């Protein structure tokens, strides 16, 4: 099924793109969530009228993502965790922990944007670079320092 994207979707394309997707994906996910409309003649003509506002909205979202990336580029988060005899952490630092600290500091980031090469959990002390993917072409890194509480 051919659809017209109303918003940019990282795995599919930018707002305004005419793409072909599986029927079920379009009917059960994209269209009900308002992310796309079916690409029939009526909708294509209607979309041409709305295209300017959709592209303007996409540009505004891209600009806000870039501004957030600039703000996050020199952020350092320090987290303390209880440690045992051999500097082993009890528990771990999760992506959810990182998300909550960033939200406390006033940054609008959700956990789906946070990518870490060690997976979901950090189980050791030290300094880590955490990648935050804000848009398909915008990503930044923050520094996470995990210290021990004795």
Short mmCIF file of N, CA and C in Angstrom, two decimals:
data_model
loop_
_atom_site.label_atom_id
_atom_site.label_comp_id
_atom_site.label_asym_id
_atom_site.label_seq_id
_atom_site.Cartn_x
_atom_site.Cartn_y
_atom_site.Cartn_z
N UNK A 1 0.84 -1.17 0.00
CA UNK A 1 0.00 0.00 0.00
C UNK A 1 0.89 1.24 0.00
N UNK A 2 0.53 2.22 -0.79
CA UNK A 2 1.27 3.47 -0.82
C UNK A 2 0.64 4.45 0.16
N UNK A 3 1.51 5.11 0.93
CA UNK A 3 1.05 6.10 1.90
C UNK A 3 1.91 7.35 1.79
N UNK A 4 1.36 8.45 2.29
CA UNK A 4 2.08 9.71 2.37
C UNK A 4 2.36 9.97 3.84
N UNK A 5 3.62 10.15 4.18
CA UNK A 5 4.00 10.38 5.58
C UNK A 5 3.63 11.79 6.00
N UNK A 6 2.95 11.90 7.14
CA UNK A 6 2.60 13.20 7.69
C UNK A 6 3.67 13.70 8.65
N UNK A 7 4.51 12.77 9.13
CA UNK A 7 5.63 13.11 10.02
C UNK A 7 6.85 12.34 9.56
N UNK A 8 8.01 12.83 9.93
CA UNK A 8 9.23 12.09 9.64
C UNK A 8 9.30 10.87 10.55
N UNK A 9 9.61 9.72 9.96
CA UNK A 9 9.76 8.47 10.71
C UNK A 9 11.13 7.92 10.34
N UNK A 10 12.02 7.74 11.34
CA UNK A 10 13.40 7.37 11.05
C UNK A 10 13.58 6.18 10.11
N UNK A 11 12.79 5.15 10.27
CA UNK A 11 12.99 3.95 9.45
C UNK A 11 12.31 4.03 8.08
N UNK A 12 11.46 5.05 7.87
CA UNK A 12 10.71 5.12 6.61
C UNK A 12 11.07 6.31 5.74
N UNK A 13 11.12 7.49 6.30
CA UNK A 13 11.43 8.66 5.50
C UNK A 13 10.97 9.94 6.16
N UNK A 14 11.12 11.03 5.42
CA UNK A 14 10.78 12.35 5.94
C UNK A 14 9.32 12.67 5.67
N UNK A 15 8.81 13.66 6.38
CA UNK A 15 7.43 14.10 6.20
C UNK A 15 7.21 14.50 4.75
N UNK A 16 6.09 14.06 4.19
CA UNK A 16 5.76 14.39 2.81
C UNK A 16 6.18 13.35 1.81
N UNK A 17 6.92 12.34 2.23
CA UNK A 17 7.40 11.31 1.31
C UNK A 17 6.27 10.35 0.95
N UNK A 18 6.24 9.94 -0.30
CA UNK A 18 5.30 8.93 -0.78
C UNK A 18 6.05 7.61 -0.77
N UNK A 19 5.61 6.68 0.10
CA UNK A 19 6.34 5.42 0.25
C UNK A 19 5.39 4.24 0.15
N UNK A 20 5.96 3.07 -0.07
CA UNK A 20 5.18 1.83 -0.13
C UNK A 20 5.52 1.01 1.11
N UNK A 21 4.47 0.61 1.84
CA UNK A 21 4.63 -0.21 3.04
C UNK A 21 3.65 -1.37 2.99
N UNK A 22 3.83 -2.33 3.88
CA UNK A 22 2.89 -3.44 3.95
C UNK A 22 1.51 -2.93 4.35
N UNK A 23 0.48 -3.57 3.81
CA UNK A 23 -0.89 -3.14 4.07
C UNK A 23 -1.21 -3.12 5.56
N UNK A 24 -0.85 -4.17 6.27
CA UNK A 24 -1.14 -4.26 7.69
C UNK A 24 -0.46 -3.17 8.50
N UNK A 25 0.79 -2.86 8.16
CA UNK A 25 1.53 -1.81 8.85
C UNK A 25 0.85 -0.47 8.66
N UNK A 26 0.38 -0.22 7.44
CA UNK A 26 -0.31 1.04 7.16
C UNK A 26 -1.64 1.10 7.88
N UNK A 27 -2.45 0.06 7.76
CA UNK A 27 -3.81 0.07 8.33
C UNK A 27 -3.83 -0.03 9.85
N UNK A 28 -2.90 -0.76 10.41
CA UNK A 28 -2.94 -1.00 11.86
C UNK A 28 -2.05 -0.07 12.68
N UNK A 29 -1.10 0.60 12.03
CA UNK A 29 -0.19 1.44 12.80
C UNK A 29 -0.10 2.87 12.27
N UNK A 30 0.36 3.02 11.03
CA UNK A 30 0.64 4.36 10.52
C UNK A 30 -0.61 5.24 10.42
N UNK A 31 -1.66 4.73 9.81
CA UNK A 31 -2.86 5.54 9.60
C UNK A 31 -3.60 5.81 10.92
N UNK A 32 -3.84 4.80 11.77
CA UNK A 32 -4.54 5.09 13.04
C UNK A 32 -3.81 6.07 13.96
N UNK A 33 -2.49 6.05 13.93
CA UNK A 33 -1.71 6.95 14.78
C UNK A 33 -1.53 8.33 14.15
N UNK A 34 -2.05 8.53 12.94
CA UNK A 34 -1.94 9.83 12.30
C UNK A 34 -0.57 10.12 11.74
N UNK A 35 0.23 9.09 11.53
CA UNK A 35 1.58 9.28 10.99
C UNK A 35 1.59 9.32 9.47
N UNK A 36 0.54 8.78 8.85
CA UNK A 36 0.48 8.72 7.39
C UNK A 36 -0.97 8.69 6.94
N UNK A 37 -1.17 8.99 5.65
CA UNK A 37 -2.49 8.85 5.03
C UNK A 37 -2.33 8.00 3.78
N UNK A 38 -3.42 7.32 3.41
CA UNK A 38 -3.37 6.48 2.22
C UNK A 38 -3.17 7.37 0.99
N UNK A 39 -2.35 6.90 0.06
CA UNK A 39 -2.00 7.70 -1.12
C UNK A 39 -2.96 7.39 -2.27
N UNK A 40 -4.20 7.88 -2.16
CA UNK A 40 -5.11 7.80 -3.30
C UNK A 40 -5.18 9.18 -3.95
N UNK A 41 -5.87 9.31 -5.07
CA UNK A 41 -5.89 10.58 -5.80
C UNK A 41 -6.39 11.73 -4.95
N UNK A 42 -7.46 11.49 -4.21
CA UNK A 42 -8.05 12.53 -3.36
C UNK A 42 -7.04 13.00 -2.31
N UNK A 43 -6.41 12.06 -1.62
CA UNK A 43 -5.46 12.42 -0.57
C UNK A 43 -4.20 13.07 -1.12
N UNK A 44 -3.78 12.66 -2.31
CA UNK A 44 -2.59 13.28 -2.92
C UNK A 44 -2.88 14.75 -3.21
N UNK A 45 -4.07 15.05 -3.77
CA UNK A 45 -4.44 16.44 -4.04
C UNK A 45 -4.57 17.23 -2.75
N UNK A 46 -5.21 16.62 -1.75
CA UNK A 46 -5.38 17.27 -0.45
C UNK A 46 -4.02 17.52 0.20
N UNK A 47 -3.14 16.55 0.06
CA UNK A 47 -1.82 16.68 0.66
C UNK A 47 -1.01 17.80 0.01
N UNK A 48 -1.17 17.99 -1.28
CA UNK A 48 -0.44 19.07 -1.96
C UNK A 48 -0.78 20.42 -1.34
N UNK A 49 -2.04 20.58 -0.91
CA UNK A 49 -2.44 21.83 -0.26
C UNK A 49 -1.83 21.95 1.14
N UNK A 50 -1.72 20.83 1.84
CA UNK A 50 -1.21 20.83 3.21
C UNK A 50 0.31 20.68 3.28
N UNK A 51 0.94 20.40 2.17
CA UNK A 51 2.37 20.07 2.15
C UNK A 51 3.23 21.17 2.78
N UNK A 52 2.92 22.42 2.47
CA UNK A 52 3.73 23.52 3.00
C UNK A 52 3.70 23.55 4.52
N UNK A 53 2.52 23.39 5.11
CA UNK A 53 2.44 23.44 6.57
C UNK A 53 3.11 22.22 7.21
N UNK A 54 2.98 21.05 6.57
CA UNK A 54 3.62 19.85 7.10
C UNK A 54 5.14 19.98 7.03
N UNK A 55 5.65 20.48 5.92
CA UNK A 55 7.09 20.66 5.79
C UNK A 55 7.61 21.72 6.76
N UNK A 56 6.79 22.76 7.00
CA UNK A 56 7.17 23.79 7.95
C UNK A 56 7.25 23.21 9.36
N UNK A 57 6.27 22.37 9.70
CA UNK A 57 6.25 21.71 11.01
C UNK A 57 7.46 20.79 11.16
N UNK A 58 7.79 20.04 10.10
CA UNK A 58 8.94 19.14 10.13
C UNK A 58 10.24 19.93 10.31
N UNK A 59 10.34 21.08 9.64
CA UNK A 59 11.53 21.91 9.79
C UNK A 59 11.65 22.46 11.21
N UNK A 60 10.50 22.81 11.80
CA UNK A 60 10.50 23.31 13.18
C UNK A 60 10.94 22.21 14.15
N UNK A 61 10.45 20.98 13.94
CA UNK A 61 10.84 19.86 14.79
C UNK A 61 12.34 19.57 14.64
N UNK A 62 12.84 19.67 13.40
CA UNK A 62 14.26 19.44 13.14
C UNK A 62 15.10 20.50 13.85
N UNK A 63 14.65 21.74 13.81
CA UNK A 63 15.38 22.83 14.46
C UNK A 63 15.39 22.63 15.97
N UNK A 64 14.25 22.24 16.55
CA UNK A 64 14.21 22.03 18.00
C UNK A 64 15.09 20.84 18.40
N UNK A 65 15.15 19.80 17.55
CA UNK A 65 16.03 18.66 17.82
C UNK A 65 17.49 19.10 17.77
N UNK A 66 17.82 19.96 16.81
CA UNK A 66 19.20 20.46 16.70
C UNK A 66 19.56 21.32 17.90
N UNK A 67 18.61 22.16 18.36
CA UNK A 67 18.86 22.99 19.54
C UNK A 67 19.08 22.13 20.78
N UNK A 68 18.27 21.07 20.91
CA UNK A 68 18.42 20.15 22.04
C UNK A 68 19.77 19.43 21.96
N UNK A 69 20.19 19.05 20.76
CA UNK A 69 21.49 18.39 20.59
C UNK A 69 22.62 19.32 21.00
N UNK A 70 22.51 20.59 20.63
CA UNK A 70 23.53 21.56 21.01
C UNK A 70 23.58 21.73 22.53
N UNK A 71 22.40 21.76 23.16
CA UNK A 71 22.35 21.92 24.61
C UNK A 71 22.90 20.69 25.34
N UNK A 72 22.65 19.51 24.79
CA UNK A 72 23.09 18.27 25.43
C UNK A 72 24.56 17.95 25.19
N UNK A 73 25.17 18.58 24.20
CA UNK A 73 26.52 18.18 23.78
C UNK A 73 27.57 18.28 24.88
N UNK A 74 27.39 19.18 25.84
CA UNK A 74 28.37 19.26 26.92
C UNK A 74 27.75 18.97 28.29
N UNK A 75 26.77 18.08 28.33
CA UNK A 75 26.15 17.68 29.59
C UNK A 75 26.91 16.49 30.17
N UNK A 76 27.17 16.56 31.46
CA UNK A 76 27.79 15.46 32.19
C UNK A 76 26.86 15.08 33.34
N UNK A 77 26.56 13.81 33.44
CA UNK A 77 25.70 13.30 34.51
C UNK A 77 26.57 12.48 35.45
N UNK A 78 26.41 12.73 36.75
CA UNK A 78 27.12 11.92 37.75
C UNK A 78 26.08 11.13 38.53
N UNK A 79 26.31 9.83 38.64
CA UNK A 79 25.42 8.97 39.41
C UNK A 79 26.26 8.15 40.38
N UNK A 80 25.79 8.07 41.61
CA UNK A 80 26.49 7.28 42.62
C UNK A 80 25.70 6.00 42.88
N UNK A 81 26.42 4.91 42.96
CA UNK A 81 25.81 3.61 43.25
C UNK A 81 26.59 2.93 44.37
N UNK A 82 25.90 2.16 45.19
CA UNK A 82 26.57 1.42 46.26
C UNK A 82 27.44 0.34 45.65
N UNK A 83 28.63 0.19 46.22
CA UNK A 83 29.56 -0.81 45.71
C UNK A 83 30.01 -1.74 46.83
N UNK A 84 30.44 -2.92 46.42
CA UNK A 84 30.92 -3.92 47.36
C UNK A 84 32.42 -3.86 47.53
N UNK A 85 32.98 -4.97 47.99
CA UNK A 85 34.40 -5.05 48.30
C UNK A 85 35.30 -4.79 47.09
N UNK A 86 34.99 -5.35 45.96
CA UNK A 86 35.86 -5.25 44.78
C UNK A 86 35.32 -4.24 43.77
N UNK A 87 34.76 -3.16 44.25
CA UNK A 87 34.18 -2.11 43.41
C UNK A 87 33.13 -2.63 42.44
N UNK A 88 32.39 -3.63 42.84
CA UNK A 88 31.27 -4.14 42.04
C UNK A 88 30.01 -3.40 42.47
N UNK A 89 29.27 -2.93 41.50
CA UNK A 89 28.04 -2.18 41.78
C UNK A 89 26.93 -3.14 42.20
N UNK A 90 26.19 -2.74 43.23
CA UNK A 90 24.96 -3.45 43.57
C UNK A 90 23.87 -2.88 42.67
N UNK A 91 23.33 -3.68 41.78
CA UNK A 91 22.37 -3.19 40.81
C UNK A 91 23.09 -2.67 39.58
N UNK A 92 22.50 -1.68 38.93
CA UNK A 92 23.11 -1.13 37.73
C UNK A 92 22.53 0.25 37.44
N UNK A 93 23.11 0.92 36.47
CA UNK A 93 22.57 2.18 35.96
C UNK A 93 21.87 1.82 34.66
N UNK A 94 20.59 2.13 34.57
CA UNK A 94 19.82 1.78 33.38
C UNK A 94 19.54 3.01 32.53
N UNK A 95 19.07 2.75 31.34
CA UNK A 95 18.69 3.84 30.44
C UNK A 95 17.55 4.64 31.06
N UNK A 96 16.68 3.97 31.79
CA UNK A 96 15.58 4.66 32.47
C UNK A 96 16.12 5.64 33.52
N UNK A 97 17.19 5.26 34.23
CA UNK A 97 17.82 6.15 35.21
C UNK A 97 18.38 7.40 34.51
N UNK A 98 19.03 7.18 33.38
CA UNK A 98 19.60 8.29 32.62
C UNK A 98 18.49 9.22 32.14
N UNK A 99 17.40 8.62 31.65
CA UNK A 99 16.26 9.41 31.18
C UNK A 99 15.70 10.28 32.30
N UNK A 100 15.53 9.71 33.49
CA UNK A 100 14.93 10.47 34.59
C UNK A 100 15.84 11.62 35.03
N UNK A 101 17.15 11.41 35.04
CA UNK A 101 18.08 12.49 35.41
C UNK A 101 18.03 13.61 34.36
N UNK A 102 17.99 13.25 33.08
CA UNK A 102 17.91 14.26 32.03
C UNK A 102 16.61 15.05 32.13
N UNK A 103 15.51 14.37 32.44
CA UNK A 103 14.22 15.07 32.59
C UNK A 103 14.24 16.00 33.79
N UNK A 104 14.90 15.57 34.89
CA UNK A 104 15.03 16.44 36.06
C UNK A 104 15.81 17.70 35.72
N UNK A 105 16.78 17.58 34.83
CA UNK A 105 17.58 18.74 34.42
C UNK A 105 16.86 19.59 33.37
N UNK A 106 15.67 19.14 32.92
CA UNK A 106 14.88 19.94 32.00
C UNK A 106 15.03 19.60 30.53
N UNK A 107 15.64 18.48 30.21
CA UNK A 107 15.81 18.07 28.81
C UNK A 107 14.70 17.11 28.42
N UNK A 108 14.07 17.36 27.29
CA UNK A 108 12.96 16.52 26.81
C UNK A 108 13.51 15.35 26.00
N UNK A 109 13.89 14.30 26.71
CA UNK A 109 14.48 13.11 26.09
C UNK A 109 13.72 11.90 26.61
N UNK A 110 13.38 10.97 25.71
CA UNK A 110 12.77 9.72 26.18
C UNK A 110 13.76 8.59 25.97
N UNK A 111 13.51 7.47 26.62
CA UNK A 111 14.50 6.38 26.64
C UNK A 111 14.72 5.74 25.28
N UNK A 112 13.80 5.89 24.34
CA UNK A 112 14.01 5.33 23.01
C UNK A 112 15.10 6.08 22.25
N UNK A 113 15.37 7.30 22.67
CA UNK A 113 16.42 8.10 22.03
C UNK A 113 17.81 7.75 22.54
N UNK A 114 17.88 7.14 23.72
CA UNK A 114 19.16 6.88 24.38
C UNK A 114 19.73 5.55 23.90
N UNK A 115 20.96 5.60 23.39
CA UNK A 115 21.62 4.40 22.88
C UNK A 115 22.94 4.24 23.62
N UNK A 116 23.18 3.02 24.11
CA UNK A 116 24.44 2.76 24.80
C UNK A 116 25.03 1.46 24.28
N UNK A 117 26.31 1.46 24.00
CA UNK A 117 26.96 0.29 23.40
C UNK A 117 27.01 -0.91 24.34
N UNK A 118 26.87 -0.68 25.65
CA UNK A 118 26.90 -1.79 26.59
C UNK A 118 25.51 -2.36 26.84
N UNK A 119 24.55 -1.95 26.08
CA UNK A 119 23.19 -2.46 26.24
C UNK A 119 22.38 -1.62 27.21
N UNK A 120 21.41 -2.24 27.81
CA UNK A 120 20.45 -1.55 28.69
C UNK A 120 21.06 -1.17 30.04
N UNK A 121 22.00 -1.96 30.56
CA UNK A 121 22.50 -1.76 31.92
C UNK A 121 24.00 -1.50 31.94
N UNK A 122 24.41 -0.57 32.81
CA UNK A 122 25.82 -0.31 33.06
C UNK A 122 26.10 -0.85 34.45
N UNK A 123 27.04 -1.79 34.55
CA UNK A 123 27.26 -2.49 35.81
C UNK A 123 28.66 -2.27 36.38
N UNK A 124 29.33 -1.21 35.94
CA UNK A 124 30.67 -0.96 36.46
C UNK A 124 30.87 0.53 36.70
N UNK A 125 31.88 0.85 37.49
CA UNK A 125 32.23 2.24 37.75
C UNK A 125 33.01 2.79 36.58
N UNK A 126 32.97 4.11 36.41
CA UNK A 126 33.76 4.72 35.36
C UNK A 126 33.02 5.79 34.60
N UNK A 127 33.62 6.19 33.50
CA UNK A 127 33.06 7.23 32.65
C UNK A 127 32.60 6.60 31.34
N UNK A 128 31.39 6.94 30.92
CA UNK A 128 30.81 6.35 29.72
C UNK A 128 30.27 7.44 28.82
N UNK A 129 30.39 7.23 27.52
CA UNK A 129 29.78 8.12 26.53
C UNK A 129 28.44 7.51 26.14
N UNK A 130 27.39 8.28 26.29
CA UNK A 130 26.04 7.83 25.98
C UNK A 130 25.55 8.61 24.77
N UNK A 131 25.15 7.89 23.73
CA UNK A 131 24.67 8.52 22.51
C UNK A 131 23.17 8.77 22.62
N UNK A 132 22.74 9.96 22.20
CA UNK A 132 21.33 10.30 22.18
C UNK A 132 20.96 10.65 20.75
N UNK A 133 20.06 9.86 20.18
CA UNK A 133 19.64 10.04 18.79
C UNK A 133 18.32 10.80 18.79
N UNK A 134 18.37 12.07 18.41
CA UNK A 134 17.20 12.94 18.49
C UNK A 134 16.36 12.94 17.22
N UNK A 135 16.98 12.64 16.09
CA UNK A 135 16.28 12.55 14.81
C UNK A 135 17.10 11.63 13.92
N UNK A 136 16.62 11.38 12.72
CA UNK A 136 17.33 10.46 11.83
C UNK A 136 18.76 10.91 11.56
N UNK A 137 18.96 12.22 11.50
CA UNK A 137 20.28 12.73 11.16
C UNK A 137 20.90 13.58 12.27
N UNK A 138 20.29 13.58 13.46
CA UNK A 138 20.81 14.38 14.56
C UNK A 138 21.05 13.49 15.77
N UNK A 139 22.30 13.43 16.18
CA UNK A 139 22.63 12.71 17.41
C UNK A 139 23.73 13.45 18.14
N UNK A 140 23.80 13.22 19.43
CA UNK A 140 24.80 13.87 20.26
C UNK A 140 25.24 12.89 21.34
N UNK A 141 26.27 13.25 22.08
CA UNK A 141 26.75 12.40 23.16
C UNK A 141 26.77 13.18 24.46
N UNK A 142 26.42 12.48 25.54
CA UNK A 142 26.58 13.03 26.87
C UNK A 142 27.57 12.14 27.62
N UNK A 143 28.09 12.64 28.71
CA UNK A 143 29.03 11.87 29.51
C UNK A 143 28.34 11.43 30.79
N UNK A 144 28.46 10.16 31.10
CA UNK A 144 27.92 9.60 32.33
C UNK A 144 29.09 9.14 33.18
N UNK A 145 29.15 9.63 34.41
CA UNK A 145 30.19 9.21 35.35
C UNK A 145 29.51 8.45 36.47
N UNK A 146 29.87 7.18 36.61
CA UNK A 146 29.32 6.33 37.67
C UNK A 146 30.37 6.23 38.77
N UNK A 147 30.01 6.71 39.95
CA UNK A 147 30.93 6.68 41.09
C UNK A 147 30.39 5.74 42.15
N UNK A 148 31.25 5.36 43.07
CA UNK A 148 30.86 4.41 44.10
C UNK A 148 30.52 5.08 45.42
N UNK A 149 29.52 4.54 46.10
CA UNK A 149 29.18 4.93 47.47
C UNK A 149 29.63 3.80 48.37
N UNK A 150 30.46 4.11 49.33
CA UNK A 150 30.98 3.06 50.20
C UNK A 150 30.25 3.06 51.52
#
